[in-house]
Amino acid sequence: MRLQKLIIHGFKSFFNRTVLSFDEDITCIVGPNGCGKSNVVDAIKWALGEQSAKALRGKGMDDVIFAGSEKRPPMGMSEVTLVFERDINEPPPVPWLDFPEIKVGRILHRDGTSEYRLQNLPCRLKDIVDVFLGTGLGARTYSIIEQGKISSLIASRPDERRALFEEAAKISRYKSRRREAARRLTESTHNLDRIEDMIRELGRRVNTLKRQKEAAEQYESLLTRLNELEMWRLLDQHQQLTAQVEQHRKRAVELRTMLEGARVNEQAEKNKVEVLSLKKQEADITYRDGVQQYVGLEKGVSSQESVIKIAENEIRHEEETAERTKKELGELAERKKRKELLVDQSREKSEHLKAVVKIKKEELTLLEIRYTTVKNDKLEGEGKLNEIKKKLFTFEKEKAQIEAQEASSQLRLKSVEEGIAQCRAREVELGEELTAAVTSRDTCLADQGGLKEKIAALNTEISATDEKIAALSREREVLLGQHLGIKERVSRLSGELGYVREMIARREDLSEGNKRFLEALEKKNLLVETAGIMVERLKPHDDWRIAGEALFTGMLGYVLTADREMALRLIDMAKTLKVSTGLCITKEGFTPRGTVPLEDAVPARECFEELDPQLEVLLDGWYFTPDLPAALALAETLPLHGGCVTSDGIVVSARGPVLVPGKKAASGFAFRKKLELLEGENATLKKEDDAMASKIRGIEEADQGVKKERNLHTSARAELEKALSQANEAWNKAETSVKVLGNSRQLNGERLSQLLKELDTLKGASGSKGLKTLNEHISTLQTTLWQTEDRLTLHNEAFLNVHEELGDLKVAVQTWETKLLAEDAQVERLRSEIREVDDQSRLITEARGHSAERIKVLNEQLVTARERGKVLAVELAGHKKIHDELGKQLSLISEELEKQKQVLREKSDAAARIGSELGSLKLELSRLEGNRGYVEREYEEKFGVGVASGSSLLEELGSFSREAETERLRLRDRANVQKSDYNPAAIREYNEVFEKHAYLVEQKSDLVVAVKNLEKAIALITQTTRKRFLAAFNDISDKFSKLFPTLFNGGSASLVLEEGDPLEAGVEIIAQPPGKKLQSMELLSGGEKAMTAIALIFSMFLYSPSPFCILDEVDAPLDEANVEKYNELLRKMSERTQFIIVTHNRLTMEAADRLYGVTMEERGVSRAISLDVEQLEDFG
């Protein structure tokens, strides 16, 4: 795996999207101080998952986002992508990542949101770390040596130095698995403790709930008897209330008769009172009319006097008003002249503003047209980009699924092989233990009697049932595994079927022009009037499918029609749509021209299934051959309209041209053939699924029956063993040992057999298919994606410029329009004020006319009022005598009416007494009916039926006796006492807790097995890790001791592990340059420390080469002689490892195969330039 590309955008000083290609073995990055060379190294570390901002030379993680410069604004995000090239012959870093190119990316937004990407898909940081575990790559591994780290490697603590050796030994993945297993072990142990606590707690609850259940059953029995007595009591009470209600109803009828007679007498007296009242009312009306006339005359006289005074006052007021309005008219005329002058001035200013606004709007219209064009280009680019990303995501997801299935099979195969080895070892152990147990059992057989024979017989039967249960369980597990496999295959096929059907429905196998043309035909319902399209009418044989695709290249989307008028319509439509497409006019009654005698040649028309006779004309003169020589030979003998096509798709025309096909996506033939195969396989799998489900149900039913039989045998054996236990304890122990070992051996043998079967199945499984085609699709789409992103960047810049210019112009237009509106509003306001002045003048003039008329009318009213006053005074004197006579008559009628009312009151009192008695009776009757209704509701609420349903029970029991009431009260008291202890849910809770307790006991057993398995796995991982680490350490130490004298021209060096566990011990470095005996590494010079660290790093690369190595100014402390040694070592190591070097040293640059110069042509913005080695002399 090699680093192919580094793509940086918005990271630190790299504002523009920068792509650095690393195609050579040694690449140098050079440039002056502060230009951004080390930012390239930081970008690689950051993309590999570096989480420390300090390690990236920043205070916060947002410091990696471009912060802006004098000419560039700050960016909102930072993005870095690493593209690795992988040898497809080597195993992938993780099973599901089997791609020729591996892309790792990281994005950070200004708001703090972060995103990691793997193959352009969102992922977790853990996924990226897992990919590079054991490869030497990572944010803090020996593959990246930044500034200052080369010397700190010598000065670091032994335990810190150990991490580099673990990475070189490739045990990081094992340690990660060990941590995961330890975590799961801790969780399982915790869960086991928790389940044991729950089992103890539930055990206590079972006993408590059992007592509550018994109390609840006793209480419910008591309630049943109490309800019977309550029913009897309520029925008797209802019967008594019904009798009282009937008695009260009869008395009510008698009182109603008496009340009606009293009311007749009362009504006769009321009639007399009403006659006298009418007379009194008539006299009263006559008297009141006289009073009203007298009062009216007095008011008339007073009113005329008031009218005279009012008229005189109004005349004076109207005269004063006329004088005042005359002055107001003069003031309004002068005000109108001033307003008209202001209107003329504002109108001239408004015309000038209208001309300016018109010019600005024309400029705005032109700019909006340009803005729309640029925006459409941008949206079109974004749409294409999204479409490409969706396709890429679909292909990569499908590929990942295939790879994951293959990886899962490999892991299971390894697990099965390890299980077989364990079972065979266990078989030997169980055999020895079983032999010893049988010997012990035989020594006790002399003491056995009749009971032992019975127990032996039962044990035989139980063993048989156990074997049946075990066999059924194994068979069920096998069937469930097969059933799950079928389900997974059905699910996978459903996904593939959906994909293929969608591709055919969307016509992705046809050209863009054909797709657009067919969509237009479908919208106009014209496609049904044709004979279909060629890809649907032609079905080549499997052996000649590639040849058929080559022969009809570009034509599979053509529309077929036999109607020439329809053909002309279709051609006109294609011209209108401006699409590149075609159609085929079929012919009837075609006769083939014969065959050419050649053994290997097959007429093309014979290579298609159910070929329509109308399409045979298309294949006339064409032949399919197995290879190119046969095709070339046959083409020379064919007519010019014909030709040959080889089985691998090479088209040889009789006219001479030869067409060699390139790589392409699957055609319509391939899609439809794949759809046919998938549908057949899907139907077969569904039948297998139904049959498998039926088998599983049958086995589960049989298993239940066998388990019941075993339970019966177990119960019988327990009774016999209880009688035999005291006299036969030694024999029981031996017998138990034999059974346990026998069952264990049997289960072990069964598991071994099952694992051997599974091993054969896994070895016979075929690998995944179709990855090559998917990789080609993904590579093509990725190239298109990069090109589309570049074009979209240009469209975005143009869009922003036009958008800003358009906004400025809109603001200007709005400003001028605002001024114009203000002037128009000023003109309208002045005109409104002028209209108001005119209205006021008109109103004042009208008011003056009305005042003159009003004075005239008031004078006439004044004369009339004075004459009317004299007439009314004479009428008032005559009417006073009539008023006194009417008052005397009204007094006589009132006295007679009072006497008759006294008689009426006596009759009314008699009727009221009868009514009061009847009302009291009704209240009592209502009370009795209410009590009876209450009894009925209570009965219905308690027993859910009406009172009428209990009539037969009451006839049977009779009246509710005193003894029954005593029993009812006694039972009610007992129920009240027991109610506090009654738990209505006790029975249900007891059953639930009992079942849960049994379930937890079963779960505990499973957890104990899981804990043991995890402990074994941790021990195995620890053993493997220790072995690999020690082997790696010894090899690196050996290489270090050999490389050190080479670099120093003598001396010695070695690596030593500290005491203790090798998996936790630190690593000490012992180095003795030639001629020196140092007691401490700190006494080495800077150059010696650097050379020692280089020897150690390169020793690690010799043992475990990393895909690439980054060295940031590692050669800075070295002199020229040591730089030469350093460069010579780089050249040798570059055969196995790719090197990326940041340096200022010219000698190191000369060792490079490619140079990248990093400059800051624009202050604050870095730019990378690819340089030739010959340009070093001109580099500053």
Short mmCIF file of C-alpha atoms in Angstrom, two decimals, residues 505-885:
data_model
loop_
_atom_site.label_atom_id
_atom_site.label_comp_id
_atom_site.label_asym_id
_atom_site.label_seq_id
_atom_site.Cartn_x
_atom_site.Cartn_y
_atom_site.Cartn_z
CA ALA A 505 -36.73 0.75 -15.47
CA ARG A 506 -34.50 3.84 -15.59
CA ARG A 507 -32.86 2.52 -18.82
CA GLU A 508 -29.37 3.08 -17.43
CA ASP A 509 -28.06 0.57 -20.02
CA LEU A 510 -29.05 2.94 -22.85
CA SER A 511 -27.44 6.13 -24.06
CA GLU A 512 -28.62 9.50 -22.71
CA GLY A 513 -30.16 10.41 -26.06
CA ASN A 514 -32.12 7.15 -26.26
CA LYS A 515 -33.35 7.61 -22.68
CA ARG A 516 -34.63 11.13 -23.34
CA PHE A 517 -36.29 10.06 -26.58
CA LEU A 518 -38.07 7.08 -24.98
CA GLU A 519 -39.25 9.24 -22.04
CA ALA A 520 -40.77 11.72 -24.49
CA LEU A 521 -42.57 8.87 -26.31
CA GLU A 522 -43.99 7.51 -23.06
CA LYS A 523 -45.28 10.93 -22.00
CA LYS A 524 -47.19 11.20 -25.30
CA ASN A 525 -48.30 7.52 -25.21
CA LEU A 526 -46.59 6.89 -28.57
CA LEU A 527 -44.33 4.04 -27.44
CA VAL A 528 -47.29 1.63 -27.30
CA GLU A 529 -47.96 2.32 -31.00
CA THR A 530 -44.47 1.06 -31.94
CA ALA A 531 -43.05 -2.48 -31.94
CA GLY A 532 -40.97 -1.75 -28.80
CA ILE A 533 -37.22 -1.22 -28.51
CA MET A 534 -34.45 -3.51 -29.74
CA VAL A 535 -33.05 -4.49 -26.33
CA GLU A 536 -36.47 -5.92 -25.40
CA ARG A 537 -36.95 -7.85 -28.66
CA LEU A 538 -33.47 -9.42 -28.95
CA LYS A 539 -32.28 -12.20 -26.60
CA PRO A 540 -28.83 -13.59 -27.56
CA HIS A 541 -27.61 -16.97 -26.33
CA ASP A 542 -25.25 -16.80 -23.34
CA ASP A 543 -22.24 -17.94 -25.42
CA TRP A 544 -22.76 -15.14 -27.93
CA ARG A 545 -23.99 -12.33 -25.65
CA ILE A 546 -20.76 -10.28 -25.94
CA ALA A 547 -20.83 -10.72 -29.71
CA GLY A 548 -24.46 -9.59 -29.82
CA GLU A 549 -23.63 -6.50 -27.72
CA ALA A 550 -20.75 -5.62 -30.05
CA LEU A 551 -22.90 -6.04 -33.16
CA PHE A 552 -25.62 -3.75 -31.84
CA THR A 553 -23.35 -1.23 -30.09
CA GLY A 554 -25.30 2.01 -29.59
CA MET A 555 -28.46 0.54 -31.21
CA LEU A 556 -30.08 -1.29 -28.28
CA GLY A 557 -32.20 1.75 -27.45
CA TYR A 558 -33.55 2.15 -31.01
CA VAL A 559 -37.33 2.09 -31.44
CA LEU A 560 -38.77 -0.59 -33.77
CA THR A 561 -41.63 0.17 -36.15
CA ALA A 562 -42.98 -1.27 -39.39
CA ASP A 563 -45.00 1.85 -40.23
CA ARG A 564 -43.07 4.38 -42.33
CA GLU A 565 -45.44 7.22 -41.41
CA MET A 566 -44.80 6.46 -37.76
CA ALA A 567 -41.06 6.43 -38.50
CA LEU A 568 -41.29 9.93 -40.03
CA ARG A 569 -43.17 11.17 -36.93
CA LEU A 570 -40.52 9.69 -34.66
CA ILE A 571 -37.69 11.28 -36.64
CA ASP A 572 -39.37 14.69 -36.47
CA MET A 573 -39.80 14.33 -32.72
CA ALA A 574 -36.12 13.41 -32.29
CA LYS A 575 -35.13 16.52 -34.25
CA THR A 576 -37.39 18.68 -32.11
CA LEU A 577 -35.91 17.25 -28.90
CA LYS A 578 -32.36 17.63 -30.33
CA VAL A 579 -31.33 14.20 -29.02
CA SER A 580 -28.95 11.64 -30.50
CA THR A 581 -31.00 8.48 -31.03
CA GLY A 582 -32.23 6.19 -33.78
CA LEU A 583 -34.96 3.83 -34.89
CA CYS A 584 -35.26 0.63 -36.91
CA ILE A 585 -37.84 0.06 -39.66
CA THR A 586 -38.66 -3.67 -39.64
CA LYS A 587 -39.50 -5.67 -42.76
CA GLU A 588 -41.95 -8.51 -43.31
CA GLY A 589 -41.34 -11.63 -45.42
CA PHE A 590 -37.53 -11.52 -45.39
CA THR A 591 -35.73 -14.60 -46.74
CA PRO A 592 -32.11 -15.23 -45.64
CA ARG A 593 -29.57 -15.37 -48.45
CA GLY A 594 -28.05 -18.68 -47.41
CA THR A 595 -25.10 -19.69 -45.25
CA VAL A 596 -21.35 -19.73 -45.74
CA PRO A 597 -19.72 -23.16 -45.36
CA LEU A 598 -17.34 -22.71 -42.43
CA GLU A 599 -17.24 -25.04 -39.46
CA ASP A 600 -16.61 -22.44 -36.71
CA ALA A 601 -18.95 -19.76 -38.08
CA VAL A 602 -22.55 -19.51 -36.87
CA PRO A 603 -25.15 -17.28 -38.60
CA ALA A 604 -26.02 -14.46 -36.27
CA ARG A 605 -29.77 -15.08 -36.56
CA GLU A 606 -29.27 -18.56 -35.02
CA CYS A 607 -27.61 -17.08 -31.91
CA PHE A 608 -30.74 -15.32 -30.64
CA GLU A 609 -33.66 -16.90 -28.76
CA GLU A 610 -37.19 -16.55 -30.23
CA LEU A 611 -36.01 -14.09 -32.88
CA ASP A 612 -38.82 -12.09 -34.41
CA PRO A 613 -38.90 -12.68 -38.20
CA GLN A 614 -39.19 -8.93 -38.75
CA LEU A 615 -35.74 -8.48 -37.15
CA GLU A 616 -33.91 -11.12 -39.17
CA VAL A 617 -33.06 -8.52 -41.81
CA LEU A 618 -30.78 -6.79 -39.29
CA LEU A 619 -28.65 -9.94 -39.01
CA ASP A 620 -28.47 -10.78 -42.70
CA GLY A 621 -24.88 -11.38 -43.78
CA TRP A 622 -23.46 -11.41 -40.23
CA TYR A 623 -21.76 -14.39 -38.56
CA PHE A 624 -20.40 -15.11 -35.08
CA THR A 625 -16.99 -16.83 -34.83
CA PRO A 626 -15.01 -18.08 -31.80
CA ASP A 627 -11.77 -16.21 -32.57
CA LEU A 628 -10.28 -13.38 -34.65
CA PRO A 629 -8.38 -15.45 -37.31
CA ALA A 630 -11.60 -17.23 -38.28
CA ALA A 631 -13.42 -13.89 -38.45
CA LEU A 632 -10.78 -12.30 -40.70
CA ALA A 633 -10.81 -15.30 -43.01
CA LEU A 634 -14.59 -15.41 -43.27
CA ALA A 635 -14.98 -11.63 -43.76
CA GLU A 636 -13.09 -11.78 -47.06
CA THR A 637 -15.78 -14.08 -48.52
CA LEU A 638 -18.86 -12.17 -47.32
CA PRO A 639 -20.90 -9.51 -49.18
CA LEU A 640 -20.05 -5.91 -48.34
CA HIS A 641 -23.17 -5.41 -46.20
CA GLY A 642 -22.12 -8.22 -43.83
CA GLY A 643 -19.31 -9.10 -41.45
CA CYS A 644 -18.17 -11.19 -38.48
CA VAL A 645 -18.15 -10.75 -34.71
CA THR A 646 -15.89 -12.77 -32.41
CA SER A 647 -17.02 -14.21 -29.09
CA ASP A 648 -15.02 -11.52 -27.23
CA GLY A 649 -16.76 -8.67 -29.13
CA ILE A 650 -14.33 -7.76 -32.00
CA VAL A 651 -16.34 -6.60 -35.04
CA VAL A 652 -14.83 -7.33 -38.49
CA SER A 653 -16.74 -5.67 -41.34
CA ALA A 654 -16.64 -7.12 -44.84
CA ARG A 655 -15.74 -3.62 -46.04
CA GLY A 656 -12.47 -3.80 -44.07
CA PRO A 657 -12.83 -1.86 -40.76
CA VAL A 658 -12.19 -3.79 -37.52
CA LEU A 659 -13.70 -2.48 -34.24
CA VAL A 660 -12.03 -3.55 -30.97
CA PRO A 661 -14.31 -2.91 -27.96
CA GLY A 662 -13.01 -1.22 -24.82
CA LYS A 663 -14.11 -1.67 -21.22
CA LYS A 664 -17.69 -0.61 -20.63
CA ALA A 665 -20.56 -1.07 -18.22
CA ALA A 666 -22.94 -3.96 -18.58
CA SER A 667 -25.34 -3.58 -21.49
CA GLY A 668 -29.07 -4.16 -21.65
CA PHE A 669 -28.54 -7.83 -22.59
CA ALA A 670 -26.48 -8.38 -19.45
CA PHE A 671 -28.99 -6.59 -17.22
CA ARG A 672 -31.92 -8.60 -18.54
CA LYS A 673 -30.04 -11.91 -18.36
CA LYS A 674 -29.01 -11.13 -14.79
CA LEU A 675 -32.64 -10.26 -13.94
CA GLU A 676 -33.82 -13.60 -15.36
CA LEU A 677 -31.23 -15.55 -13.35
CA LEU A 678 -31.93 -13.64 -10.14
CA GLU A 679 -35.69 -14.14 -10.40
CA GLY A 680 -35.24 -17.90 -10.91
CA GLU A 681 -32.85 -18.16 -7.98
CA ASN A 682 -35.18 -16.07 -5.79
CA ALA A 683 -38.17 -18.35 -6.51
CA THR A 684 -36.07 -21.45 -5.66
CA LEU A 685 -34.88 -19.91 -2.39
CA LYS A 686 -38.42 -19.02 -1.33
CA LYS A 687 -39.50 -22.64 -1.81
CA GLU A 688 -36.51 -23.82 0.21
CA ASP A 689 -37.39 -21.27 2.93
CA ASP A 690 -40.96 -22.57 3.28
CA ALA A 691 -39.79 -26.20 3.39
CA MET A 692 -37.14 -25.39 6.01
CA ALA A 693 -39.64 -23.55 8.24
CA SER A 694 -41.97 -26.58 8.11
CA LYS A 695 -39.13 -28.93 9.13
CA ILE A 696 -38.18 -26.70 12.08
CA ARG A 697 -41.77 -26.64 13.37
CA GLY A 698 -41.94 -30.44 13.20
CA ILE A 699 -38.69 -30.83 15.15
CA GLU A 700 -39.82 -28.36 17.84
CA GLU A 701 -43.08 -30.33 18.35
CA ALA A 702 -41.17 -33.61 18.61
CA ASP A 703 -38.74 -32.00 21.07
CA GLN A 704 -41.59 -30.96 23.39
CA GLY A 705 -42.95 -34.52 23.46
CA VAL A 706 -39.57 -36.05 24.27
CA LYS A 707 -38.98 -33.53 27.06
CA LYS A 708 -42.32 -34.42 28.67
CA GLU A 709 -41.38 -38.10 28.54
CA ARG A 710 -38.00 -37.36 30.13
CA ASN A 711 -39.63 -35.37 32.95
CA LEU A 712 -41.81 -38.39 33.83
CA HIS A 713 -38.77 -40.68 33.91
CA THR A 714 -36.81 -38.20 36.00
CA SER A 715 -39.59 -38.00 38.62
CA ALA A 716 -39.74 -41.79 38.97
CA ARG A 717 -35.96 -42.08 39.28
CA ALA A 718 -35.88 -39.38 41.98
CA GLU A 719 -38.25 -41.41 44.18
CA LEU A 720 -36.13 -44.55 43.85
CA GLU A 721 -32.85 -42.73 44.46
CA LYS A 722 -34.25 -41.20 47.64
CA ALA A 723 -34.81 -44.69 49.11
CA LEU A 724 -31.39 -45.89 47.95
CA SER A 725 -29.28 -42.80 48.80
CA GLN A 726 -28.28 -43.74 52.41
CA ALA A 727 -27.20 -47.32 51.67
CA ASN A 728 -25.63 -46.65 48.30
CA GLU A 729 -23.82 -43.27 48.51
CA ALA A 730 -20.51 -44.53 47.12
CA TRP A 731 -22.20 -46.16 44.15
CA ASN A 732 -24.19 -42.97 43.42
CA LYS A 733 -21.01 -40.89 43.26
CA ALA A 734 -19.37 -43.31 40.84
CA GLU A 735 -22.51 -43.61 38.74
CA THR A 736 -22.90 -39.81 38.60
CA SER A 737 -19.29 -39.45 37.45
CA VAL A 738 -19.83 -42.02 34.70
CA LYS A 739 -22.97 -40.27 33.50
CA VAL A 740 -21.45 -36.83 33.51
CA LEU A 741 -18.34 -37.97 31.68
CA GLY A 742 -20.37 -40.08 29.26
CA ASN A 743 -22.68 -37.19 28.41
CA SER A 744 -19.74 -34.80 28.11
CA ARG A 745 -17.96 -37.21 25.81
CA GLN A 746 -21.09 -37.70 23.75
CA LEU A 747 -21.76 -33.95 23.51
CA ASN A 748 -18.09 -33.39 22.67
CA GLY A 749 -18.31 -36.01 19.89
CA GLU A 750 -21.50 -34.47 18.57
CA ARG A 751 -19.95 -31.00 18.58
CA LEU A 752 -16.85 -32.40 16.79
CA SER A 753 -19.07 -34.00 14.14
CA GLN A 754 -21.03 -30.80 13.71
CA LEU A 755 -17.84 -28.74 13.40
CA LEU A 756 -16.40 -31.16 10.80
CA LYS A 757 -19.59 -30.85 8.73
CA GLU A 758 -19.49 -27.08 9.01
CA LEU A 759 -15.77 -27.13 8.02
CA ASP A 760 -16.58 -29.06 4.82
CA THR A 761 -19.42 -26.64 4.08
CA LEU A 762 -17.22 -23.55 4.58
CA LYS A 763 -14.33 -24.95 2.50
CA GLY A 764 -16.73 -25.71 -0.34
CA ALA A 765 -18.23 -22.22 -0.32
CA SER A 766 -17.32 -20.07 -3.31
CA GLY A 767 -15.91 -16.57 -3.05
CA SER A 768 -17.58 -13.35 -3.97
CA LYS A 769 -18.13 -12.30 -7.56
CA GLY A 770 -18.54 -9.08 -9.41
CA LEU A 771 -15.89 -7.03 -7.53
CA LYS A 772 -13.89 -6.30 -10.68
CA THR A 773 -16.85 -4.67 -12.43
CA LEU A 774 -17.71 -2.64 -9.32
CA ASN A 775 -14.10 -1.40 -9.00
CA GLU A 776 -14.16 -0.24 -12.61
CA HIS A 777 -17.43 1.65 -12.01
CA ILE A 778 -16.08 3.26 -8.85
CA SER A 779 -12.80 4.35 -10.52
CA THR A 780 -14.65 5.91 -13.47
CA LEU A 781 -17.11 7.72 -11.21
CA GLN A 782 -14.29 9.03 -8.97
CA THR A 783 -12.51 10.61 -11.94
CA THR A 784 -15.76 12.21 -13.07
CA LEU A 785 -16.39 13.44 -9.52
CA TRP A 786 -13.03 15.29 -9.34
CA GLN A 787 -13.59 16.91 -12.71
CA THR A 788 -17.10 18.00 -11.73
CA GLU A 789 -15.86 19.48 -8.41
CA ASP A 790 -13.25 21.59 -10.25
CA ARG A 791 -15.87 22.96 -12.68
CA LEU A 792 -18.26 23.64 -9.80
CA THR A 793 -15.59 25.72 -8.00
CA LEU A 794 -15.29 28.03 -11.04
CA HIS A 795 -19.10 28.35 -11.25
CA ASN A 796 -19.32 29.23 -7.55
CA GLU A 797 -16.72 32.03 -7.85
CA ALA A 798 -18.56 33.55 -10.86
CA PHE A 799 -21.88 33.22 -9.06
CA LEU A 800 -20.60 35.08 -5.96
CA ASN A 801 -19.20 37.96 -8.07
CA VAL A 802 -22.43 38.45 -10.05
CA HIS A 803 -24.54 38.06 -6.90
CA GLU A 804 -22.59 40.83 -5.13
CA GLU A 805 -22.83 43.19 -8.16
CA LEU A 806 -26.56 42.47 -8.49
CA GLY A 807 -27.14 43.26 -4.82
CA ASP A 808 -25.37 46.63 -5.10
CA LEU A 809 -27.41 47.61 -8.17
CA LYS A 810 -30.69 46.58 -6.50
CA VAL A 811 -29.86 48.78 -3.52
CA ALA A 812 -29.18 51.74 -5.87
CA VAL A 813 -32.50 51.21 -7.71
CA GLN A 814 -34.38 51.00 -4.43
CA THR A 815 -32.71 54.24 -3.26
CA TRP A 816 -33.77 56.18 -6.39
CA GLU A 817 -37.26 54.68 -6.30
CA THR A 818 -37.58 55.72 -2.65
CA LYS A 819 -36.69 59.31 -3.58
CA LEU A 820 -39.22 59.21 -6.47
CA LEU A 821 -41.95 57.88 -4.20
CA ALA A 822 -41.17 60.61 -1.66
CA GLU A 823 -41.57 63.36 -4.32
CA ASP A 824 -44.79 61.77 -5.66
CA ALA A 825 -46.11 61.57 -2.13
CA GLN A 826 -45.22 65.28 -1.62
CA VAL A 827 -47.15 66.26 -4.79
CA GLU A 828 -50.14 64.18 -3.77
CA ARG A 829 -50.09 65.61 -0.26
CA LEU A 830 -50.08 69.20 -1.59
CA ARG A 831 -52.91 68.40 -4.00
CA SER A 832 -54.87 66.89 -1.14
CA GLU A 833 -54.36 70.03 0.91
CA ILE A 834 -55.59 72.17 -2.03
CA ARG A 835 -58.71 69.99 -2.30
CA GLU A 836 -59.27 70.41 1.42
CA VAL A 837 -59.08 74.22 1.04
CA ASP A 838 -61.62 74.10 -1.83
CA ASP A 839 -63.93 71.88 0.23
CA GLN A 840 -63.72 74.24 3.19
CA SER A 841 -64.53 77.27 0.98
CA ARG A 842 -67.52 75.48 -0.55
CA LEU A 843 -68.83 74.42 2.86
CA ILE A 844 -68.50 77.95 4.26
CA THR A 845 -70.34 79.44 1.25
CA GLU A 846 -73.13 76.87 1.58
CA ALA A 847 -73.35 77.56 5.32
CA ARG A 848 -73.80 81.32 4.70
CA GLY A 849 -76.77 80.57 2.38
CA HIS A 850 -78.34 78.22 4.90
CA SER A 851 -77.98 80.85 7.67
CA ALA A 852 -79.98 83.44 5.69
CA GLU A 853 -82.79 80.97 5.02
CA ARG A 854 -82.75 79.85 8.65
CA ILE A 855 -83.25 83.46 9.94
CA LYS A 856 -86.30 83.85 7.70
CA VAL A 857 -87.91 80.59 8.91
CA LEU A 858 -87.26 81.43 12.57
CA ASN A 859 -89.09 84.77 12.27
CA GLU A 860 -92.17 82.99 10.85
CA GLN A 861 -92.12 80.38 13.65
CA LEU A 862 -91.95 83.15 16.29
CA VAL A 863 -95.24 84.75 15.10
CA THR A 864 -97.07 81.37 14.96
CA ALA A 865 -95.97 80.37 18.50
CA ARG A 866 -97.32 83.55 20.06
CA GLU A 867 -100.81 83.03 18.53
CA ARG A 868 -100.94 79.31 19.57
CA GLY A 869 -100.18 80.18 23.23
CA LYS A 870 -103.29 82.33 23.56
CA VAL A 871 -105.68 79.52 22.27
CA LEU A 872 -104.27 76.88 24.70
CA ALA A 873 -104.83 79.06 27.76
CA VAL A 874 -108.61 79.23 27.06
CA GLU A 875 -108.94 75.34 26.63
CA LEU A 876 -107.13 74.69 29.94
CA ALA A 877 -109.73 76.53 32.04
CA GLY A 878 -112.71 74.48 30.62
CA HIS A 879 -111.12 71.05 31.08
CA LYS A 880 -110.49 71.46 34.87
CA LYS A 881 -114.25 70.97 35.76
CA ILE A 882 -114.55 67.60 33.86
CA HIS A 883 -111.49 66.21 35.68
CA ASP A 884 -113.03 66.64 39.19
CA GLU A 885 -116.28 64.66 38.31
#
